[in-house]
Structure formats: structure tokens, C-alpha cells
Amino acid sequence: MPMDQLIIIIVVAAVVLLVGVGAAFLLRGRKTPPGTYTSTRDSDDPPLISKPGSAQGSVDTLERPGAPGSTDTITDDGTELVDDLGGKVDLDVERPAPVLGRLARLRERLARSNNALGKGLLALLSQDKIDDDVWDEIEETLLLADLGTEPTLELVDNLKRRVKVEGSRDPEQVRRMLKEELLALVDPTMDRSLADDRHDGRPSIMMVVGVNGVGKTTTIGKVARVLVAEDKDVLLGAADTFRAAAAEQLATWGARVGVPTVKSDIDGADPASVAYEAVKAGIDQEVDVVMIDTAGRLQNKVGLMDELGKIKRVVEKLAEVDEVLLVLDATTGQNGLNQAKVFSEVVKVTGIVLTKLDGTAKGGIVVAIQRQLGVPVKLVGLGEGPDDLAPFDAQGFVDALID
Ligand SMILES: Nc1nc2c(ncn2[C@@H]2O[C@H](COP(=O)(O)OP(=O)(O)OP(=O)(O)O)[C@@H](O)[C@H]2O)c(=O)[nH]1
């Protein structure tokens, strides 16, 4: 080959390399943008593009939203799965609000809707004489706040005893007693941390379950934002294929913070298949957390059981499910408790997300739900805003109720 041709080839190669490096640099958003690992983390890592023809279908590269050359299509027995942004360049991803102190920031909102409980109790307990009628009223107030019968009786018994022993009507002392007793019921010793760290060389897998309308999709979007704010790489799997709009909604939440979504554009696609492909993509792309949305049609318990059981079984061919979050709407009271019971019979729930706590004076549901399932409330939804979700903290919650 003549020398001048060789020089041209070298110059062209150098320019291509420079443009490539420049583009990669410009596209860098967070610590490790999802799907754009320039090298594998471990020596035995699979290549970023998996080979077609696996039993469950094949996955093309699921690039970070906006990365050049993004190929969306995932075929699965004729099902087309796509990533959320269809290769659109979107450098304007939002920065979610920091997570620390969220409960405090949102405390006012929580207190506004729930302070009837705290104020009512304090007023009753500060009376000069607490007779049986007053104790009955206290009991009723607690029951109306959805605390549940057993915890209510427990709290009233303990307060009765302490009021007798300490014999004080001093509002400060009464407030302190009430807070201590409520805190004991909410149980500050429960482990409320989310399983959101990579481990054993694979992502943490979270399944999110709950009936439609409780705020499940919104919650996944908000949790993804919490994780992004904590500098985690997240991938969403839209395995709620019952309603196509739900997948779209989820993908939009993800796209806002640069998180990719594996979804199917076909109504009624096999949810287990979508979940499998999402986990597979999450493993290949070495993300920290894969969050899987699921449908929850309670009118048919057997169907629900089959569907959730299948999703879990299929996903666990690739990786164990680390967290099953049950989303419940705090405003639904006893109905929420019934849902919790059904879901916990179907899957092993590891944490509860209580939504719409901003819209109810029935904050006591936190205690009732935890008692019924023996599982901690890990997150609470406190509004419709994208960052209105806070890690649940027993002390912060009780302070918000009583102060
Ligand atoms: N006030 C308030 N509204 C909330 C909260 N969480 C969710 N919502 C609202 O609840 C409504 C339902 O939320 P979705 O996320 O669509 O509910 P879903 O359970 O996913 O329903 P499907 O997508 O049909 O499965 C939306 O209008 C949300 O904005 C919250 O913590 N507080």
C-alpha cells in the first residue's frame, strides 16, 4: 500500500477515535451511566451484546437512553421489547432531590394530614381528670386512625399505667409519654434498608407488587429517582403488560432521570418474559438495581398467584429476587390490609411502600400493616411530586404525628 494512502487511513482512524472519545465524554451523566460501561467489570463478564437464540429470546444492546447506535429491539417469541427512549439523544436528564432529610422536608405535609390524631390525643391526655370516658375517646381516636385493635389496646393500657404511676398532666410529659409509646408500636428496631446494592457480581433484583391504582408505577418511578440520587445505576422492567399505558408511564419516569426501561409494545405480552429480559439486560449491563413492575388484578387471586409466581420463578433462573416491595394506598384502610394479606400469601413480601400518606389522617395504618405482615414499611409516598417519596423512619414519623 502506498505511503500516502496509509497516512490517510491513519489520520481518518485517529479522527474517528477522537470523535468517539469526545461523544462518550459528553454523554457522561452520572458516575456510571447505565449501559455504557466501556469495559467489563470482571474478566469473565459476558459481552454487552448477547447472542440471539436463547430459549427465552434474545437481547440486543440496551444502550443508555440517548447513546448513539442504540438498538432497541429484543425479540422474544415474536414479542418486541424496546428500550424507553428509542435512541433519542436526551442530555437534559433531571437531577432528583437528595434523599437525606426528605422526611423532615415533607414533615409539614405529613403533620397537616395527620395532626388530628396527635392533637386529639394530647388534648384528651392533658385533661385534669382522665376518666373511663376519656380513655374510651382515646381508644376511639386511635382506632379511627387505623392503628388496629390490638395495638390500640396495647397503647391505651401502657398509657393508663404510666399516667397512674407518673400522675402528671403536664403537657410536655404527656407528649413525651405518647411519643414513646407510639414509637414502640412503630418499632424503630426493624431493618428498613432497601436491598439496592450489587452483590455476588450481579444487580440487586426488586419486584414491585400491588393492585392497580395504589400508585405502583409512580412509586417505581420515584424509587428509581431515589436510587439515581444515590448514584446507583438502575434498569426498569415493565412486566405490567396488562395495560400498555403502564409500561409507557414507567418508561417516561425512567427517561426523566436517564434510566432505561425494558418493555413490550404488545398488549398482553408474557410478563415473565419481559421480566426475564429486563434482568438479563441488567446483568449484561452491570447495573446496580433492576426494578420490575408487575400487574395486580386482585379480582382473580389464582391468576395473580400464577402470574407473580411465574415471574419470580423465571427471573430466578438468572438471579434471586432480593426485594419484593408491596405498594399499598394508605387511604384504603381495611382494604389495604386485605390486599396485604393476599399478596403475602402469593409472594414473600420483604418491604412495604405506603403511598398517599399525605392525603389521610389514618397514619396508624403503618403500625397495623407492619403487625399483620411482620414486614417493615420501608418507604412512604407523601405527594404527587416526583420526589415526594421518603425512606420511612420511625422517629421522624412519630415526631410528625405528635409535634
Ligand atoms: N397524593 C398522592 N398521590 C399519589 C402518591 N403516589 C401515587 N399517587 C397518585 O396516584 C395515582 C395512581 O398512580 P399510578 O402509579 O398510576 O398507580 P398504579 O398502581 O401504578 O396503577 P397502574 O399503572 O394502573 O398499575 C396517580 O395520580 C399518582 O400521582 C402519593 O404518595 N400521594
Short mmCIF file of C-alpha atoms and ligand atoms in Angstrom, two decimals:
data_model
loop_
_atom_site.label_atom_id
_atom_site.label_comp_id
_atom_site.label_asym_id
_atom_site.label_seq_id
_atom_site.Cartn_x
_atom_site.Cartn_y
_atom_site.Cartn_z
CA MET A 1 0.00 0.00 0.00
CA PRO A 2 1.44 3.42 -0.95
CA MET A 3 2.66 5.56 1.93
CA ASP A 4 0.22 8.47 1.35
CA GLN A 5 -2.79 6.09 1.44
CA LEU A 6 -1.53 4.62 4.70
CA ILE A 7 -1.19 8.11 6.19
CA ILE A 8 -4.78 8.99 5.12
CA ILE A 9 -6.08 5.80 6.77
CA ILE A 10 -4.19 6.56 9.99
CA VAL A 11 -5.48 10.17 10.06
CA VAL A 12 -9.09 9.03 9.46
CA ALA A 13 -8.81 6.39 12.18
CA ALA A 14 -7.42 8.96 14.62
CA VAL A 15 -10.27 11.41 13.87
CA VAL A 16 -12.89 8.67 14.36
CA LEU A 17 -11.28 7.71 17.67
CA LEU A 18 -11.20 11.33 18.86
CA VAL A 19 -14.87 11.92 17.93
CA GLY A 20 -15.81 8.70 19.70
CA VAL A 21 -13.98 9.63 22.90
CA GLY A 22 -15.44 13.15 22.78
CA ALA A 23 -19.01 11.82 22.37
CA ALA A 24 -18.54 9.37 25.23
CA PHE A 25 -17.26 12.18 27.43
CA LEU A 26 -20.21 14.46 26.57
CA LEU A 27 -22.69 11.70 27.27
CA ARG A 28 -21.30 11.02 30.73
CA GLY A 29 -24.02 11.91 33.18
CA ARG A 30 -23.71 10.13 36.46
CA LYS A 31 -21.00 8.04 37.99
CA THR A 32 -21.55 5.18 35.61
CA PRO A 33 -24.26 5.84 33.04
CA PRO A 34 -26.41 2.75 32.62
CA GLY A 35 -25.42 0.58 29.75
CA THR A 36 -22.26 2.45 28.81
CA TYR A 37 -19.58 0.56 30.65
CA THR A 38 -16.57 0.91 28.45
CA SER A 39 -15.07 -2.22 29.89
CA THR A 40 -16.41 -5.22 31.69
CA ARG A 41 -16.19 -5.24 35.48
CA ASP A 42 -14.89 -8.76 35.73
CA SER A 43 -12.70 -10.78 33.43
CA ASP A 44 -15.41 -13.37 32.78
CA ASP A 45 -18.14 -10.83 32.01
CA PRO A 46 -20.41 -11.55 29.05
CA PRO A 47 -20.15 -9.20 26.09
CA LEU A 48 -22.57 -6.25 26.06
CA ILE A 49 -24.44 -7.67 23.08
CA SER A 50 -25.87 -11.05 23.83
CA LYS A 51 -26.21 -13.65 21.15
CA PRO A 52 -29.62 -14.31 19.68
CA GLY A 53 -31.31 -17.62 20.03
CA SER A 54 -31.53 -18.22 23.78
CA ALA A 55 -34.53 -20.16 24.98
CA GLN A 56 -36.19 -17.06 26.39
CA GLY A 57 -35.43 -14.85 23.44
CA SER A 58 -32.55 -12.64 22.59
CA VAL A 59 -31.43 -9.22 23.74
CA ASP A 60 -29.75 -6.66 21.61
CA THR A 61 -27.81 -3.96 23.34
CA LEU A 62 -29.96 -1.86 25.61
CA GLU A 63 -27.96 1.32 25.48
CA ARG A 64 -28.18 4.13 27.93
CA PRO A 65 -31.06 6.31 26.72
CA GLY A 66 -29.65 8.52 24.02
CA ALA A 67 -26.40 6.71 23.40
CA PRO A 68 -25.53 6.69 19.73
CA GLY A 69 -26.14 3.46 17.92
CA SER A 70 -28.74 2.34 20.44
CA THR A 71 -30.56 -0.74 19.21
CA ASP A 72 -33.85 -1.26 20.93
CA THR A 73 -35.25 -4.47 19.72
CA ILE A 74 -35.45 -7.51 21.85
CA THR A 75 -37.29 -10.38 20.32
CA ASP A 76 -38.95 -12.93 22.47
CA ASP A 77 -41.05 -15.49 20.72
CA GLY A 78 -42.26 -12.77 18.40
CA THR A 79 -42.56 -10.22 21.18
CA GLU A 80 -40.78 -7.00 20.50
CA LEU A 81 -39.16 -5.41 23.51
CA VAL A 82 -37.77 -1.95 23.29
CA ASP A 83 -35.81 0.40 25.45
CA ASP A 84 -37.57 3.52 26.57
CA LEU A 85 -36.15 6.32 24.50
CA GLY A 86 -35.80 4.68 21.14
CA GLY A 87 -32.30 6.05 20.73
CA LYS A 88 -33.27 9.68 21.19
CA VAL A 89 -30.45 11.87 22.47
CA ASP A 90 -31.53 13.28 25.82
CA LEU A 91 -28.79 15.00 27.71
CA ASP A 92 -31.24 17.01 29.84
CA VAL A 93 -31.92 14.37 32.45
CA GLU A 94 -33.30 15.66 35.74
CA ARG A 95 -31.34 15.68 38.96
CA PRO A 96 -33.54 14.16 41.65
CA ALA A 97 -33.61 15.92 45.02
CA PRO A 98 -31.21 14.47 47.60
CA VAL A 99 -32.77 11.77 49.72
CA LEU A 100 -31.34 12.77 53.07
CA GLY A 101 -33.78 14.80 55.11
CA ARG A 102 -36.74 14.17 52.83
CA LEU A 103 -38.96 13.01 55.65
CA ALA A 104 -38.12 16.21 57.51
CA ARG A 105 -38.78 18.32 54.42
CA LEU A 106 -42.10 16.63 53.93
CA ARG A 107 -42.91 16.50 57.61
CA GLU A 108 -45.16 19.50 57.41
CA ARG A 109 -47.30 17.74 54.85
CA LEU A 110 -47.45 14.60 56.90
CA ALA A 111 -48.27 16.56 60.05
CA ARG A 112 -51.00 18.54 58.28
CA SER A 113 -52.97 15.48 57.35
CA ASN A 114 -52.25 13.51 60.48
CA ASN A 115 -52.10 16.06 63.26
CA ALA A 116 -55.74 15.50 64.11
CA LEU A 117 -54.53 12.30 65.70
CA GLY A 118 -51.67 13.85 67.67
CA LYS A 119 -53.59 16.96 68.70
CA GLY A 120 -56.67 14.97 69.65
CA LEU A 121 -54.68 12.59 71.80
CA LEU A 122 -52.72 15.32 73.51
CA ALA A 123 -55.88 17.27 74.27
CA LEU A 124 -57.50 14.22 75.77
CA LEU A 125 -54.46 13.24 77.79
CA SER A 126 -53.92 16.76 79.13
CA GLN A 127 -57.33 16.96 80.77
CA ASP A 128 -57.43 17.43 84.53
CA LYS A 129 -59.18 14.18 85.06
CA ILE A 130 -58.85 11.20 82.77
CA ASP A 131 -61.86 9.01 83.49
CA ASP A 132 -63.12 5.97 81.62
CA ASP A 133 -64.98 8.13 79.12
CA VAL A 134 -61.76 9.91 78.21
CA TRP A 135 -59.92 6.61 77.82
CA ASP A 136 -62.74 5.42 75.55
CA GLU A 137 -62.33 8.54 73.45
CA ILE A 138 -58.58 7.98 73.23
CA GLU A 139 -59.24 4.42 72.11
CA GLU A 140 -61.70 5.60 69.50
CA THR A 141 -59.27 8.22 68.18
CA LEU A 142 -56.59 5.59 67.73
CA LEU A 143 -58.97 3.16 66.05
CA LEU A 144 -60.14 5.89 63.68
CA ALA A 145 -56.52 6.47 62.74
CA ASP A 146 -56.40 2.83 61.58
CA LEU A 147 -53.92 1.78 64.24
CA GLY A 148 -55.70 -1.55 64.59
CA THR A 149 -57.43 -3.09 67.60
CA GLU A 150 -54.53 -4.90 69.20
CA PRO A 151 -52.00 -2.04 69.02
CA THR A 152 -54.70 0.39 70.22
CA LEU A 153 -55.44 -1.66 73.32
CA GLU A 154 -51.73 -2.08 73.95
CA LEU A 155 -51.10 1.66 73.70
CA VAL A 156 -54.07 2.58 75.92
CA ASP A 157 -53.06 0.02 78.57
CA ASN A 158 -49.49 1.30 78.65
CA LEU A 159 -50.60 4.91 78.82
CA LYS A 160 -53.09 4.17 81.59
CA ARG A 161 -50.36 2.54 83.60
CA ARG A 162 -47.89 5.36 83.07
CA VAL A 163 -50.40 8.13 83.77
CA LYS A 164 -51.23 6.37 87.04
CA VAL A 165 -47.59 5.92 88.04
CA GLU A 166 -46.26 9.26 86.84
CA GLY A 167 -49.52 11.04 87.73
CA SER A 168 -48.78 14.14 85.71
CA ARG A 169 -50.98 16.23 83.42
CA ASP A 170 -48.04 18.37 82.34
CA PRO A 171 -48.45 18.65 78.55
CA GLU A 172 -44.73 18.17 77.91
CA GLN A 173 -44.62 14.99 79.93
CA VAL A 174 -47.81 13.70 78.32
CA ARG A 175 -46.37 14.43 74.89
CA ARG A 176 -43.20 12.55 75.75
CA MET A 177 -45.12 9.52 77.05
CA LEU A 178 -47.33 9.41 73.99
CA LYS A 179 -44.37 9.67 71.65
CA GLU A 180 -42.50 6.89 73.43
CA GLU A 181 -45.49 4.57 73.33
CA LEU A 182 -46.23 5.27 69.66
CA LEU A 183 -42.58 4.83 68.76
CA ALA A 184 -42.54 1.43 70.44
CA LEU A 185 -45.50 0.41 68.27
CA VAL A 186 -43.97 1.71 65.05
CA ASP A 187 -40.86 -0.25 66.07
CA PRO A 188 -37.58 1.59 65.43
CA THR A 189 -35.65 -1.69 65.54
CA MET A 190 -36.93 -3.00 62.19
CA ASP A 191 -34.43 -3.07 59.33
CA ARG A 192 -35.85 -0.66 56.76
CA SER A 193 -32.93 -0.58 54.37
CA LEU A 194 -33.56 -1.40 50.71
CA ALA A 195 -31.61 -4.22 49.07
CA ASP A 196 -30.16 -1.83 46.50
CA ASP A 197 -26.51 -2.89 46.24
CA ARG A 198 -24.94 -5.12 43.61
CA HIS A 199 -23.81 -8.35 45.13
CA ASP A 200 -22.17 -11.59 44.03
CA GLY A 201 -21.30 -9.82 40.79
CA ARG A 202 -24.90 -9.16 39.81
CA PRO A 203 -27.55 -6.47 40.27
CA SER A 204 -29.98 -6.44 43.13
CA ILE A 205 -33.37 -7.56 41.82
CA MET A 206 -36.50 -5.84 43.13
CA MET A 207 -40.03 -6.86 42.27
CA VAL A 208 -42.75 -4.32 42.94
CA VAL A 209 -46.26 -5.66 43.51
CA GLY A 210 -49.61 -4.14 44.38
CA VAL A 211 -53.06 -3.65 42.93
CA ASN A 212 -53.65 -1.17 40.14
CA GLY A 213 -54.25 2.37 41.23
CA VAL A 214 -52.34 2.27 44.51
CA GLY A 215 -49.57 4.32 42.94
CA LYS A 216 -47.33 1.42 41.95
CA THR A 217 -45.91 2.77 38.70
CA THR A 218 -45.49 6.22 40.23
CA THR A 219 -43.70 4.65 43.17
CA ILE A 220 -41.27 2.72 40.96
CA GLY A 221 -40.52 5.97 39.17
CA LYS A 222 -39.92 7.71 42.48
CA VAL A 223 -37.78 4.89 43.85
CA ALA A 224 -35.70 4.94 40.66
CA ARG A 225 -35.13 8.64 41.32
CA VAL A 226 -34.11 7.92 44.92
CA LEU A 227 -31.60 5.36 43.66
CA VAL A 228 -30.28 7.71 40.96
CA ALA A 229 -29.90 10.42 43.61
CA GLU A 230 -27.77 7.89 45.48
CA ASP A 231 -25.66 7.43 42.35
CA LYS A 232 -26.94 3.96 41.52
CA ASP A 233 -27.35 2.54 38.03
CA VAL A 234 -30.91 1.37 37.60
CA LEU A 235 -32.85 -0.53 34.93
CA LEU A 236 -36.64 -0.87 34.89
CA GLY A 237 -38.64 -3.82 33.62
CA ALA A 238 -42.26 -3.13 32.62
CA ALA A 239 -43.75 -6.53 33.37
CA ASP A 240 -47.19 -5.00 33.87
CA THR A 241 -48.17 -5.88 30.34
CA PHE A 242 -51.88 -5.87 31.14
CA ARG A 243 -52.14 -2.16 30.41
CA ALA A 244 -49.77 -0.93 27.69
CA ALA A 245 -50.01 2.64 29.02
CA ALA A 246 -48.49 1.47 32.30
CA ALA A 247 -45.26 0.49 30.51
CA GLU A 248 -45.22 3.84 28.73
CA GLN A 249 -45.75 5.64 32.03
CA LEU A 250 -42.92 3.69 33.64
CA ALA A 251 -40.56 4.37 30.74
CA THR A 252 -41.32 8.08 30.97
CA TRP A 253 -40.43 8.11 34.68
CA GLY A 254 -37.19 6.31 33.90
CA ALA A 255 -36.30 8.51 30.95
CA ARG A 256 -36.57 11.64 33.08
CA VAL A 257 -33.59 10.51 35.10
CA GLY A 258 -31.75 8.65 32.35
CA VAL A 259 -32.82 5.18 33.45
CA PRO A 260 -33.62 2.65 30.67
CA THR A 261 -36.78 0.54 30.65
CA VAL A 262 -37.24 -2.88 29.09
CA LYS A 263 -40.83 -3.15 27.90
CA SER A 264 -43.02 -4.75 25.32
CA ASP A 265 -45.13 -2.76 22.91
CA ILE A 266 -47.56 -5.63 22.61
CA ASP A 267 -50.61 -5.62 24.90
CA GLY A 268 -50.76 -8.78 26.96
CA ALA A 269 -47.17 -9.89 26.25
CA ASP A 270 -45.90 -12.53 28.67
CA PRO A 271 -44.94 -10.57 31.83
CA ALA A 272 -42.45 -13.23 32.92
CA SER A 273 -40.68 -12.92 29.59
CA VAL A 274 -40.36 -9.14 29.90
CA ALA A 275 -39.10 -9.54 33.48
CA TYR A 276 -36.55 -12.12 32.33
CA GLU A 277 -35.26 -9.88 29.58
CA ALA A 278 -35.03 -6.93 31.97
CA VAL A 279 -32.97 -8.93 34.45
CA LYS A 280 -30.81 -10.28 31.65
CA ALA A 281 -30.18 -6.76 30.35
CA GLY A 282 -29.44 -5.60 33.91
CA ILE A 283 -26.89 -8.38 34.36
CA ASP A 284 -25.27 -7.74 30.98
CA GLN A 285 -25.09 -4.01 31.61
CA GLU A 286 -23.84 -4.48 35.15
CA VAL A 287 -26.37 -2.11 36.71
CA ASP A 288 -26.83 -1.91 40.47
CA VAL A 289 -30.58 -2.47 40.63
CA VAL A 290 -33.24 -3.94 38.34
CA MET A 291 -36.79 -2.94 39.33
CA ILE A 292 -39.64 -4.98 37.91
CA ASP A 293 -43.16 -3.59 37.72
CA THR A 294 -45.95 -6.15 37.84
CA ALA A 295 -49.70 -6.14 37.29
CA GLY A 296 -52.03 -6.78 40.19
CA ARG A 297 -55.52 -7.72 39.28
CA LEU A 298 -56.94 -8.89 42.57
CA GLN A 299 -60.31 -9.97 41.23
CA ASN A 300 -58.71 -13.23 40.27
CA LYS A 301 -56.45 -14.46 43.03
CA VAL A 302 -55.48 -17.66 41.26
CA GLY A 303 -54.45 -15.72 38.16
CA LEU A 304 -52.47 -13.29 40.25
CA MET A 305 -50.76 -16.10 42.07
CA ASP A 306 -49.88 -17.82 38.82
CA GLU A 307 -48.56 -14.65 37.25
CA LEU A 308 -46.45 -13.41 40.15
CA GLY A 309 -45.19 -16.91 40.91
CA LYS A 310 -44.18 -17.40 37.29
CA ILE A 311 -42.40 -14.05 37.07
CA LYS A 312 -40.41 -14.88 40.18
CA ARG A 313 -39.57 -18.40 39.01
CA VAL A 314 -38.49 -17.26 35.57
CA VAL A 315 -36.40 -14.36 36.90
CA GLU A 316 -34.74 -16.69 39.39
CA LYS A 317 -33.31 -18.72 36.53
CA LEU A 318 -30.96 -15.74 36.25
CA ALA A 319 -30.79 -14.23 39.72
CA GLU A 320 -32.50 -14.44 43.06
CA VAL A 321 -35.11 -11.79 43.79
CA ASP A 322 -33.69 -9.70 46.63
CA GLU A 323 -36.61 -7.48 47.44
CA VAL A 324 -40.36 -7.74 46.95
CA LEU A 325 -41.93 -4.36 47.68
CA LEU A 326 -45.67 -4.30 48.27
CA VAL A 327 -47.22 -0.94 47.43
CA LEU A 328 -50.32 -0.05 49.44
CA ASP A 329 -52.52 3.04 49.36
CA ALA A 330 -52.73 4.43 52.92
CA THR A 331 -56.18 5.87 52.29
CA THR A 332 -57.80 2.48 51.75
CA GLY A 333 -57.69 1.32 55.38
CA GLN A 334 -59.02 -2.19 55.89
CA ASN A 335 -58.97 -2.78 52.15
CA GLY A 336 -55.21 -2.24 52.16
CA LEU A 337 -54.88 -4.78 54.95
CA ASN A 338 -56.82 -7.33 52.92
CA GLN A 339 -54.63 -6.71 49.88
CA ALA A 340 -51.54 -7.12 52.02
CA LYS A 341 -52.83 -10.48 53.19
CA VAL A 342 -53.50 -11.77 49.67
CA PHE A 343 -50.15 -10.62 48.27
CA SER A 344 -48.20 -12.03 51.17
CA GLU A 345 -49.79 -15.40 50.51
CA VAL A 346 -48.60 -15.22 46.90
CA VAL A 347 -45.08 -13.85 47.28
CA LYS A 348 -42.70 -13.33 50.16
CA VAL A 349 -43.05 -9.59 50.71
CA THR A 350 -39.87 -8.02 52.12
CA GLY A 351 -40.94 -4.40 52.45
CA ILE A 352 -43.95 -2.12 52.23
CA VAL A 353 -44.30 1.17 50.43
CA LEU A 354 -47.21 3.15 51.84
CA THR A 355 -48.43 5.72 49.33
CA LYS A 356 -50.73 8.73 49.69
CA LEU A 357 -49.92 9.21 53.36
CA ASP A 358 -50.27 12.92 52.60
CA GLY A 359 -53.94 12.50 51.89
CA THR A 360 -55.08 10.71 55.00
CA ALA A 361 -55.40 11.24 58.73
CA LYS A 362 -55.03 7.50 59.13
CA GLY A 363 -51.29 7.28 59.68
CA GLY A 364 -51.87 4.47 62.18
CA ILE A 365 -52.09 2.11 59.21
CA VAL A 366 -48.28 1.93 59.34
CA VAL A 367 -48.49 0.03 62.60
CA ALA A 368 -51.42 -2.16 61.55
CA ILE A 369 -49.76 -3.24 58.29
CA GLN A 370 -46.42 -3.99 59.90
CA ARG A 371 -48.15 -6.05 62.58
CA GLN A 372 -50.19 -8.01 60.07
CA LEU A 373 -47.31 -8.86 57.74
CA GLY A 374 -44.37 -8.75 60.13
CA VAL A 375 -42.65 -6.74 57.39
CA PRO A 376 -41.37 -3.15 57.75
CA VAL A 377 -42.71 -0.09 55.99
CA LYS A 378 -39.61 0.96 54.08
CA LEU A 379 -40.83 3.95 52.07
CA VAL A 380 -43.72 6.37 52.25
CA GLY A 381 -45.35 8.40 49.48
CA LEU A 382 -46.14 11.92 50.58
CA GLY A 383 -47.47 13.59 47.46
CA GLU A 384 -47.71 13.52 43.70
CA GLY A 385 -44.43 15.31 43.06
CA PRO A 386 -41.59 13.21 41.59
CA ASP A 387 -39.51 13.45 44.75
CA ASP A 388 -42.39 13.08 47.21
CA LEU A 389 -41.21 9.71 48.45
CA ALA A 390 -39.15 9.28 51.58
CA PRO A 391 -37.38 6.45 53.30
CA PHE A 392 -39.53 5.65 56.32
CA ASP A 393 -38.07 6.45 59.67
CA ALA A 394 -39.95 5.55 62.86
CA GLN A 395 -38.78 8.51 64.94
CA GLY A 396 -39.38 11.05 62.17
CA PHE A 397 -42.86 9.64 61.62
CA VAL A 398 -43.86 9.80 65.28
CA ASP A 399 -42.43 13.33 65.58
CA ALA A 400 -44.52 14.38 62.59
CA LEU A 401 -47.66 12.92 64.17
CA ILE A 402 -47.25 14.44 67.60
CA ASP A 403 -45.26 17.69 67.27
N1 LIG B 1 -51.24 12.31 46.88
C1 LIG B 1 -50.51 11.28 46.44
N2 LIG B 1 -50.78 10.72 45.24
C2 LIG B 1 -50.04 9.70 44.82
C3 LIG B 1 -48.97 9.15 45.61
N3 LIG B 1 -48.43 8.10 44.93
C4 LIG B 1 -49.12 8.00 43.77
N4 LIG B 1 -50.09 8.94 43.69
C5 LIG B 1 -51.06 9.15 42.61
O1 LIG B 1 -51.87 8.00 42.46
C6 LIG B 1 -52.34 7.88 41.12
C7 LIG B 1 -52.17 6.45 40.63
O2 LIG B 1 -50.79 6.17 40.48
P1 LIG B 1 -50.22 5.04 39.49
O3 LIG B 1 -48.77 4.99 39.73
O4 LIG B 1 -50.68 5.25 38.10
O5 LIG B 1 -50.95 3.75 40.05
P2 LIG B 1 -50.64 2.21 39.68
O6 LIG B 1 -50.89 1.43 40.89
O7 LIG B 1 -49.31 2.05 39.09
O8 LIG B 1 -51.73 1.91 38.62
P3 LIG B 1 -51.47 1.05 37.28
O9 LIG B 1 -50.44 1.81 36.48
O10 LIG B 1 -52.81 1.02 36.63
O11 LIG B 1 -50.98 -0.28 37.72
C8 LIG B 1 -51.55 8.91 40.34
O12 LIG B 1 -52.38 10.02 40.08
C9 LIG B 1 -50.41 9.31 41.27
O13 LIG B 1 -49.97 10.62 41.07
C10 LIG B 1 -48.71 9.77 46.89
O14 LIG B 1 -47.84 9.37 47.67
N5 LIG B 1 -49.51 10.83 47.25
#
